[in-house]
PDB file of C-alpha atoms and ligand atoms in Angstrom:
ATOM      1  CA  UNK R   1      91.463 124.057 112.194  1.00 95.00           C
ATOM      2  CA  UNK R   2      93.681 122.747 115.610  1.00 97.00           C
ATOM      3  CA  UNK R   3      94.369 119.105 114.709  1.00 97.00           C
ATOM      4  CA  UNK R   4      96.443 116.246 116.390  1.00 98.00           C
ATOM      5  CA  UNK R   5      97.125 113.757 114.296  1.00 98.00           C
ATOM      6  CA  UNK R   6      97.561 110.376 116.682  1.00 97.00           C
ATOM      7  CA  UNK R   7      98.652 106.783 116.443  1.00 96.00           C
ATOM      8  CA  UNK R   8     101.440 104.729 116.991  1.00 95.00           C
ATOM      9  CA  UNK R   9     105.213 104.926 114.954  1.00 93.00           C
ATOM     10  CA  UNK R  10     105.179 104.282 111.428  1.00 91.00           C
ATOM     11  CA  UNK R  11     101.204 104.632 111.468  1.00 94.00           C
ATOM     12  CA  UNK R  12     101.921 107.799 108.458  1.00 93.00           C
ATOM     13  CA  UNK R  13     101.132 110.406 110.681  1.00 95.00           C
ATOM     14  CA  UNK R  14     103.884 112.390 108.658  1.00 93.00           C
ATOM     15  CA  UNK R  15     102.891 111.961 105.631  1.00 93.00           C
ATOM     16  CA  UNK R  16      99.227 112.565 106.434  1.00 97.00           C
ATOM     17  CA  UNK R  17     100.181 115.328 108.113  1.00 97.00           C
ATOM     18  CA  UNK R  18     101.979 116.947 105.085  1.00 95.00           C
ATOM     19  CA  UNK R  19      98.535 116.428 103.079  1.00 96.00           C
ATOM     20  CA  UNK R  20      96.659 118.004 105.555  1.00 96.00           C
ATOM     21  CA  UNK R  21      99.041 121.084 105.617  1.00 96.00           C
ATOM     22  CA  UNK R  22      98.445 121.249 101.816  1.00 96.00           C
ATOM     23  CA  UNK R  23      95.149 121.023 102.084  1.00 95.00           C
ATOM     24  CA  UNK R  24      93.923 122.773 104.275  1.00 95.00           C
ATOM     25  CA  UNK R  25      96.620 125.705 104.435  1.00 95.00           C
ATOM     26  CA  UNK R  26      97.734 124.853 107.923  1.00 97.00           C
ATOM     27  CA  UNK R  27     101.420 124.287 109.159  1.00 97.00           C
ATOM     28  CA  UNK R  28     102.336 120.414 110.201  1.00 97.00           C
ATOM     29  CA  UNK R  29     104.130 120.569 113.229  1.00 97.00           C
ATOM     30  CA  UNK R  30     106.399 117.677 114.174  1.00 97.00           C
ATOM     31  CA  UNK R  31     107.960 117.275 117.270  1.00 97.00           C
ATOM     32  CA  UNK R  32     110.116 114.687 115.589  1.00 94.00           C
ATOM     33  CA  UNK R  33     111.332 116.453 112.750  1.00 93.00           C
ATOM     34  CA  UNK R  34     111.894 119.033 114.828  1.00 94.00           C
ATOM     35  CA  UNK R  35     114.486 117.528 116.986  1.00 95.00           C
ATOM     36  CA  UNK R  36     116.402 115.458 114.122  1.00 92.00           C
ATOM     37  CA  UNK R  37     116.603 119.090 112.719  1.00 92.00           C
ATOM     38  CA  UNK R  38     118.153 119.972 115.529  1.00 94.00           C
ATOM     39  CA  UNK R  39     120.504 117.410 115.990  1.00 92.00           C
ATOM     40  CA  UNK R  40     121.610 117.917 112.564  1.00 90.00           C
ATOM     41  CA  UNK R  41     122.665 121.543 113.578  1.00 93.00           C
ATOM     42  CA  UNK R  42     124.210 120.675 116.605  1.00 94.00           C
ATOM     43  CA  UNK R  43     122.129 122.870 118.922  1.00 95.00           C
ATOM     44  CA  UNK R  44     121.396 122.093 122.275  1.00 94.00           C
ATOM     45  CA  UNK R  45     118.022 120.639 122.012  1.00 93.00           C
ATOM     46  CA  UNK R  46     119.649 118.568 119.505  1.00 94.00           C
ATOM     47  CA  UNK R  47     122.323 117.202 122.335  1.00 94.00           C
ATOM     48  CA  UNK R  48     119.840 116.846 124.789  1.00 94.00           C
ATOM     49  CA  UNK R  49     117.556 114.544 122.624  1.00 95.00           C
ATOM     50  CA  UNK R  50     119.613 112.777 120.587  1.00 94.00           C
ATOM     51  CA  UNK R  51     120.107 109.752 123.361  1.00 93.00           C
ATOM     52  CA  UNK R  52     117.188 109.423 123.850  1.00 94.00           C
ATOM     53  CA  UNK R  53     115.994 109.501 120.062  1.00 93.00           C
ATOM     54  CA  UNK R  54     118.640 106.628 119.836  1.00 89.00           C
ATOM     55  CA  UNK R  55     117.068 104.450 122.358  1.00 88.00           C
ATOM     56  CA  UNK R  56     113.597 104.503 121.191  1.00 88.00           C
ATOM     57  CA  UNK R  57     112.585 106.781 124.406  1.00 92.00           C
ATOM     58  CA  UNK R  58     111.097 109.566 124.629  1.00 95.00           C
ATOM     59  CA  UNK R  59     112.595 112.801 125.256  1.00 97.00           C
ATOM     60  CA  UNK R  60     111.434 114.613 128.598  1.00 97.00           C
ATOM     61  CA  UNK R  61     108.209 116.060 128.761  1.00 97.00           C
ATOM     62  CA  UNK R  62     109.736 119.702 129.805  1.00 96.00           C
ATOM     63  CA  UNK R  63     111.902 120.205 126.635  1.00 96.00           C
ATOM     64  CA  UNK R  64     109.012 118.441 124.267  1.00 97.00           C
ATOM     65  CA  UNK R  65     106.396 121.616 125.817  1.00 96.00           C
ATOM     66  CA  UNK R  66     109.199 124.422 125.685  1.00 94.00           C
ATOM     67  CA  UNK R  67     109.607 123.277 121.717  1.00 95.00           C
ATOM     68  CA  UNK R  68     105.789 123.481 121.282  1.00 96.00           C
ATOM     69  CA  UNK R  69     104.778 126.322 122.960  1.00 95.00           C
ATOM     70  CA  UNK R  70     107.559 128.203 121.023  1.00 94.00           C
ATOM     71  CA  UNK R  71     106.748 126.702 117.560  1.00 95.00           C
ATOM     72  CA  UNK R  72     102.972 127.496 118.319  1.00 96.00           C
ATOM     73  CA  UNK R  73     103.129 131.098 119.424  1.00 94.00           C
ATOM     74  CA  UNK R  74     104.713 131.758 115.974  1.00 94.00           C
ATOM     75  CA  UNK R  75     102.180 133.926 113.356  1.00 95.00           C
ATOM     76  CA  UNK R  76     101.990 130.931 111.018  1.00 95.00           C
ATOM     77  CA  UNK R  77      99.576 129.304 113.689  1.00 95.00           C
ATOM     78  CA  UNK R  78      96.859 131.893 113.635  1.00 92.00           C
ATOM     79  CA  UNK R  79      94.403 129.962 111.367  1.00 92.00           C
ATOM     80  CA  UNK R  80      95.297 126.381 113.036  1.00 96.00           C
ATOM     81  CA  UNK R  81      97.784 123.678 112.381  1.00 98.00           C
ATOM     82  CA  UNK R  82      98.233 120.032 112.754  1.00 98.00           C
ATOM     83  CA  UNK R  83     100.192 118.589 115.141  1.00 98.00           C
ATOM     84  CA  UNK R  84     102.122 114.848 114.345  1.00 96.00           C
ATOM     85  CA  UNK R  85     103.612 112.967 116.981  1.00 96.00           C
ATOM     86  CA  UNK R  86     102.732 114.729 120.003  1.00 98.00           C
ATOM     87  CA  UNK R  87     101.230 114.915 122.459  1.00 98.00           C
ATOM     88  CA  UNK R  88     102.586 111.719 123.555  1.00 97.00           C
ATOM     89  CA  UNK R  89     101.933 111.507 127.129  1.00 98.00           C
ATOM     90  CA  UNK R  90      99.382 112.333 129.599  1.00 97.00           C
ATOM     91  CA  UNK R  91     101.611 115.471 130.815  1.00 98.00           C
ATOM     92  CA  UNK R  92     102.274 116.989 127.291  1.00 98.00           C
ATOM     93  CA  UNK R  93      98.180 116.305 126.703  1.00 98.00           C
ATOM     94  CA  UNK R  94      97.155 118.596 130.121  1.00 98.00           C
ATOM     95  CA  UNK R  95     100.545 120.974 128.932  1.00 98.00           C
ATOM     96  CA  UNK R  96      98.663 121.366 125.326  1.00 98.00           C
ATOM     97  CA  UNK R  97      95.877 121.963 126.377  1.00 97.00           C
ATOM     98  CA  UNK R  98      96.839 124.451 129.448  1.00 97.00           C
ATOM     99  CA  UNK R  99      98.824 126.382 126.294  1.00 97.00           C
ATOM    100  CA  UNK R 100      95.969 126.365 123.874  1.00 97.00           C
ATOM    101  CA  UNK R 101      93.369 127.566 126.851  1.00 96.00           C
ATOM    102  CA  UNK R 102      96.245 130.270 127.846  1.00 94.00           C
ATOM    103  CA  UNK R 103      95.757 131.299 123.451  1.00 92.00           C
ATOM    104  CA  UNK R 104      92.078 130.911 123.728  1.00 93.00           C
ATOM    105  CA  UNK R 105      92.760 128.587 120.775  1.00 93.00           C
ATOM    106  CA  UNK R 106      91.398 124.821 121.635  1.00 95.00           C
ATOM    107  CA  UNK R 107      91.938 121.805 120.086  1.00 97.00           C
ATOM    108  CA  UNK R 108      89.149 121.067 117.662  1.00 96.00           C
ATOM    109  CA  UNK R 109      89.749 117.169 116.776  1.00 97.00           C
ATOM    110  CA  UNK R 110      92.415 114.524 117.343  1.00 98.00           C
ATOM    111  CA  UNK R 111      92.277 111.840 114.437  1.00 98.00           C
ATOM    112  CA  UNK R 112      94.137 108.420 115.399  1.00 98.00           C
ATOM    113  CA  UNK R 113      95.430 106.406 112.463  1.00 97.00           C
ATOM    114  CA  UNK R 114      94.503 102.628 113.455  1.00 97.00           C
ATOM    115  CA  UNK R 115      97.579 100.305 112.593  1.00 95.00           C
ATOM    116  CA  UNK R 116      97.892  97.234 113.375  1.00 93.00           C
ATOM    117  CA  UNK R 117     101.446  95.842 114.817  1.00 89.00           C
ATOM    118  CA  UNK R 118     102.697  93.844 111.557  1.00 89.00           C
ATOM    119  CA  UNK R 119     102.000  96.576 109.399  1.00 91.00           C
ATOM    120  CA  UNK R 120     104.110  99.015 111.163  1.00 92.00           C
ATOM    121  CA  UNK R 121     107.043  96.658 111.174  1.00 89.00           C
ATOM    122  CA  UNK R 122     106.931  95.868 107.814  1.00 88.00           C
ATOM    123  CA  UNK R 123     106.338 100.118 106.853  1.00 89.00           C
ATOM    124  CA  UNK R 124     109.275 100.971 108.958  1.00 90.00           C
ATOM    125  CA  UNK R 125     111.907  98.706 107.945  1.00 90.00           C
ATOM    126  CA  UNK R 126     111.033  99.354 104.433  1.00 92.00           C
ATOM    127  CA  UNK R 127     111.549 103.185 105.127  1.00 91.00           C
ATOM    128  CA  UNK R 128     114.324 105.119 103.695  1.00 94.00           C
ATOM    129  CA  UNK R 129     114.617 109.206 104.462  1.00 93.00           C
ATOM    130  CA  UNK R 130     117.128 111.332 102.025  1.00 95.00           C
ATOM    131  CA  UNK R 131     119.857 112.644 104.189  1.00 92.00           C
ATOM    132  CA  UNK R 132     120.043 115.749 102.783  1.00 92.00           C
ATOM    133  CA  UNK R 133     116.332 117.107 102.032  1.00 91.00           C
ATOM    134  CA  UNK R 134     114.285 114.617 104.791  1.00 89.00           C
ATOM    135  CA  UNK R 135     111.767 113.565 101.513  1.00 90.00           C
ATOM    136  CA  UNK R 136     110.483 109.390 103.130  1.00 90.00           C
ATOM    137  CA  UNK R 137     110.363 106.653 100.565  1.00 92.00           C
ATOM    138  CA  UNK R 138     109.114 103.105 101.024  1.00 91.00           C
ATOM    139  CA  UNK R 139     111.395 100.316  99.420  1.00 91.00           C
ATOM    140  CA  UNK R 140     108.118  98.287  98.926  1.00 87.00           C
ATOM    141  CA  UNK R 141     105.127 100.528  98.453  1.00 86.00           C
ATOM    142  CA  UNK R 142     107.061 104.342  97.229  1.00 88.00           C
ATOM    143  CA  UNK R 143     110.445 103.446  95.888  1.00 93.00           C
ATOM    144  CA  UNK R 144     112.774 105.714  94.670  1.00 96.00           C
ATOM    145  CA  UNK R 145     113.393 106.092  90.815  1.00 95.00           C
ATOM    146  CA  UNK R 146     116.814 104.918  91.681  1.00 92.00           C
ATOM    147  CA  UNK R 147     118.060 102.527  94.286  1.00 84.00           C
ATOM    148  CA  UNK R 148     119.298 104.708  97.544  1.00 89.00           C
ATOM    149  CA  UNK R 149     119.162 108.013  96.051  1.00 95.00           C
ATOM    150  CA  UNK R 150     116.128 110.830  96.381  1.00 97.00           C
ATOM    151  CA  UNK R 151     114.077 111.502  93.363  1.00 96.00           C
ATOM    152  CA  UNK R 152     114.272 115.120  94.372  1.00 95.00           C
ATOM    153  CA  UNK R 153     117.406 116.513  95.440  1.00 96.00           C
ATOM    154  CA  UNK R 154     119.817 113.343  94.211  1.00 96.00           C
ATOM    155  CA  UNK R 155     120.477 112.829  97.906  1.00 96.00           C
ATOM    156  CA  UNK R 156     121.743 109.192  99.315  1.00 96.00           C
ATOM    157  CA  UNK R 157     118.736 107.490 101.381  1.00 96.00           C
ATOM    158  CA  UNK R 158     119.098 106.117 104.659  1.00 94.00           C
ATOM    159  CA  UNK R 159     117.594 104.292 107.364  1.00 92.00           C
ATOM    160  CA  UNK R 160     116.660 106.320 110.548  1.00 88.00           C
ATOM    161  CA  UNK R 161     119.071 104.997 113.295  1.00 85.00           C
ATOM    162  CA  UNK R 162     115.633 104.331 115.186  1.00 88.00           C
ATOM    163  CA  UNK R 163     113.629 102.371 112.699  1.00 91.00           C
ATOM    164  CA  UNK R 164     115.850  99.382 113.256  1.00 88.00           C
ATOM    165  CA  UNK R 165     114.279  95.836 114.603  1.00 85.00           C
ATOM    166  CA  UNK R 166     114.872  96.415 118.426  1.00 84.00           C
ATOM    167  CA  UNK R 167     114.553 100.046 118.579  1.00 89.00           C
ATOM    168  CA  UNK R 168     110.910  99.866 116.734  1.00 89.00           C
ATOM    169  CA  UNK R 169     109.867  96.846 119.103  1.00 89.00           C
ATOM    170  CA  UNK R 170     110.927  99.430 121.896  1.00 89.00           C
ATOM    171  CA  UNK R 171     108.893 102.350 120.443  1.00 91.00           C
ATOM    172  CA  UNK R 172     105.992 100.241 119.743  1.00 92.00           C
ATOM    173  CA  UNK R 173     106.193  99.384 123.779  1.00 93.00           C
ATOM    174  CA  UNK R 174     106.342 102.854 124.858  1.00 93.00           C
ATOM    175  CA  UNK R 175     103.705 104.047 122.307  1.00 95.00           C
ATOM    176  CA  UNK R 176     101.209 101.145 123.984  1.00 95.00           C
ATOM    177  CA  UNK R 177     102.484 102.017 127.778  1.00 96.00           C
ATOM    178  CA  UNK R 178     102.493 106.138 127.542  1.00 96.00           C
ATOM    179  CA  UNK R 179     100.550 107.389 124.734  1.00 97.00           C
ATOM    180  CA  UNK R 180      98.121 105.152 123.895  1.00 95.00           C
ATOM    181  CA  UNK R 181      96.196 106.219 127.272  1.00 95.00           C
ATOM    182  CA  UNK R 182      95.604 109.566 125.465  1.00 97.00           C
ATOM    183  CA  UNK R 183      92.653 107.315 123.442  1.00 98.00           C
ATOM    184  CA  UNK R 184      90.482 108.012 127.172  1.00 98.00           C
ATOM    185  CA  UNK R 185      91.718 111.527 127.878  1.00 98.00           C
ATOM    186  CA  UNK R 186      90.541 112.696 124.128  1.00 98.00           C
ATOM    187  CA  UNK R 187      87.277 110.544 124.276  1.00 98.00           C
ATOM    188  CA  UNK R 188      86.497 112.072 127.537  1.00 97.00           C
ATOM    189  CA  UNK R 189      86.414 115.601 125.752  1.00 96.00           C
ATOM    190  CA  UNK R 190      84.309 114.487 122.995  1.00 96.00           C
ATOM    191  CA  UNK R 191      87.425 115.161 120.068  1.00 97.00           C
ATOM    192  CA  UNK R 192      88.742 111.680 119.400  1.00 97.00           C
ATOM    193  CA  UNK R 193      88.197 109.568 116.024  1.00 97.00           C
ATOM    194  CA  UNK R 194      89.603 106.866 114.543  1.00 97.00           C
ATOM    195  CA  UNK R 195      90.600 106.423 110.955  1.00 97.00           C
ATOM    196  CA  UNK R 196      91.574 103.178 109.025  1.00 97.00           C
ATOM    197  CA  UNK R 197      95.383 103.498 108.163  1.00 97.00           C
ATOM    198  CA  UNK R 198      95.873 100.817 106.452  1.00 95.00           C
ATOM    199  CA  UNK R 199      95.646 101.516 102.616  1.00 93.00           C
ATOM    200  CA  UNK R 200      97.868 103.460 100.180  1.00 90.00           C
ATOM    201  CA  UNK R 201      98.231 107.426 101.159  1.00 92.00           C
ATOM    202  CA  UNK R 202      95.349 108.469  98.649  1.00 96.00           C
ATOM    203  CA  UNK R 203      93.001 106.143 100.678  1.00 96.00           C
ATOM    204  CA  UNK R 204      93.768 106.861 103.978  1.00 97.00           C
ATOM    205  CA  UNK R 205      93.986 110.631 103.797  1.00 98.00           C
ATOM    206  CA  UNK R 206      90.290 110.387 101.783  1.00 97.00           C
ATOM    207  CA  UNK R 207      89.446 108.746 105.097  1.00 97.00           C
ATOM    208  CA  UNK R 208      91.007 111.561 107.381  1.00 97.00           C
ATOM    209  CA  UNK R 209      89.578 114.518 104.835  1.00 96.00           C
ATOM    210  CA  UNK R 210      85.778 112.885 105.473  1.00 95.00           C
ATOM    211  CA  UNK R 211      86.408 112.691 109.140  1.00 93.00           C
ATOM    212  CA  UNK R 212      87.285 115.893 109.443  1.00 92.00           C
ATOM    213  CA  UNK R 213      84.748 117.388 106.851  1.00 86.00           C
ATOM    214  CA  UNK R 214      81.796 114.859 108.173  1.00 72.00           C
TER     215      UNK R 214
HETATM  216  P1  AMP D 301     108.902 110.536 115.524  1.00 80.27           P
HETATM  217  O1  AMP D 301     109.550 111.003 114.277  1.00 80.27           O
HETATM  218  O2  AMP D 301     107.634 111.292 115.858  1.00 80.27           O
HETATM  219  O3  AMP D 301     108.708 109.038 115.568  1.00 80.27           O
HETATM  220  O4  AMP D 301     109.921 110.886 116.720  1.00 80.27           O
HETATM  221  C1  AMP D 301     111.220 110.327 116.779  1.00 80.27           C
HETATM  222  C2  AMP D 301     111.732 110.334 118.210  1.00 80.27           C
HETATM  223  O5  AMP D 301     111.784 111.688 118.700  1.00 80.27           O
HETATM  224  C3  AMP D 301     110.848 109.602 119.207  1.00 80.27           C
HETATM  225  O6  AMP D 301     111.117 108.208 119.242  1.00 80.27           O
HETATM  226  C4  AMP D 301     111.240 110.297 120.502  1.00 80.27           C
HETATM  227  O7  AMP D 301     112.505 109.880 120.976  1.00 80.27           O
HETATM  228  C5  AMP D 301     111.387 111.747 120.053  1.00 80.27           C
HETATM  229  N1  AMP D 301     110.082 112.465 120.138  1.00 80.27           N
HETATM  230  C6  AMP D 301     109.370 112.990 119.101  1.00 80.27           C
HETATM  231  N2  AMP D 301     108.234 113.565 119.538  1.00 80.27           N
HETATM  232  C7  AMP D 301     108.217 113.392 120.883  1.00 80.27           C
HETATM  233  C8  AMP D 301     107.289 113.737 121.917  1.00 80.27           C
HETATM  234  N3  AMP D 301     106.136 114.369 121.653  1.00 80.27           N
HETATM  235  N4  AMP D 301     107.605 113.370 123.180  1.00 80.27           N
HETATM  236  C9  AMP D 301     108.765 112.750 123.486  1.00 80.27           C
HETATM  237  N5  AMP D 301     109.663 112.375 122.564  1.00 80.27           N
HETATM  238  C10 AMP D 301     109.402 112.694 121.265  1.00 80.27           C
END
């Protein structure tokens, strides 16, 4: 299975994403955690993205398809994968879809998780990452056992340096102004659907699971 998983920030694309991978066998592929892994090591890409990150932009389209096309020419890919947070723009959407045509591989479904505006604020300033192993809590809805420190790996939580106030009201803007126009592109090849995203992660991925088996 070849699966986007859409929607705007803080929608739980991730952690959707990470059921679907267990699920269904498939790698999640996140162009996201991809660069903040990179910026942790210091590489290039890493430099390259990190202002933008920062800013609540998002990173050129040329670097975003050079990370892709790498990351999905790799063996684990050969029975599918799901893809979280891109494409994000019209040019990564034709880019994906020259790539998979190039593989022979097309996209089979693109699943947007429907979130309103308040929700996402309220998700993302409640979200805490652990530094060291990248597992997401929720101060309101999946807490840690103890305050500021991961359940797994005992590491100190943070906030991510871009889900503060004026850098979400920023993503939210560019989400509405560059990606959501994918909604027409997808329609127009008959592999768009929308899922409820509201609801605790059980729900919503019972949701996602039916619209994929359905
Ligand atoms: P995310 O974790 O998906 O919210 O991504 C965090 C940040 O990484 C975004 O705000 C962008 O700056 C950058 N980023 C991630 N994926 C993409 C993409 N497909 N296109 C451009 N920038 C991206």
């Amino acid at each position: 299975m070849r699966l986007v998983l859409f929607g705007p920030p803080g929608a739980g694309k991730g952690t959707q994403a990470k059921r679907v991978q267990e699920t269904f066998g498939i790698p999640q592929i996140s162009t996201g955690d991809i660069l903040r892994e990179a910026r942790k090591r210091g590489t290039e890409l890493g430099c390259q993205a990190a202002g933008y990150m920062d800013r609540g932009e998002l990173v050129p389209d040329d670097i975003i398809l050079g990370l892709v096309r790498e990351r999905l020419s790799r063996p684990d890919c050969g029975d599918g994968f799901v893809l979280d947070g891109f494409p994000r723009t019209l040019v990564q959407a034709e880019g994906l879809e020259g790539i998979l045509r190039e593989m022979g591989k097309p996209l089979d479904r693109v699943v947007c998780l429907v979130v309103p505006d308040d929700v996402i604020v309220r998700r993302l300033s409640a979200r805490r990452v652990c530094e060291r192993c990248g597992r997401e809590y929720n101060l309101r809805t999946r807490p840690p056992k103890r305050d500021e420190t991961c359940d797994l790996c005992g590491g100190r939580l943070v906030q991510r340096s871009d889900d503060r106030p004026e850098t979400v009201r920023e993503r939210l803007r560019v989400y509405r102004e560059k990606t959501e126009p994918l909604r027409a592109f997808y329609l127009e090849r008959g592999i768009w659907t929308e899922v409820d995203g509201v609801g605790d992660v059980d729900e919503v991925f019972g949701r996602i699971r039916k619209a994929l088996e359905g």
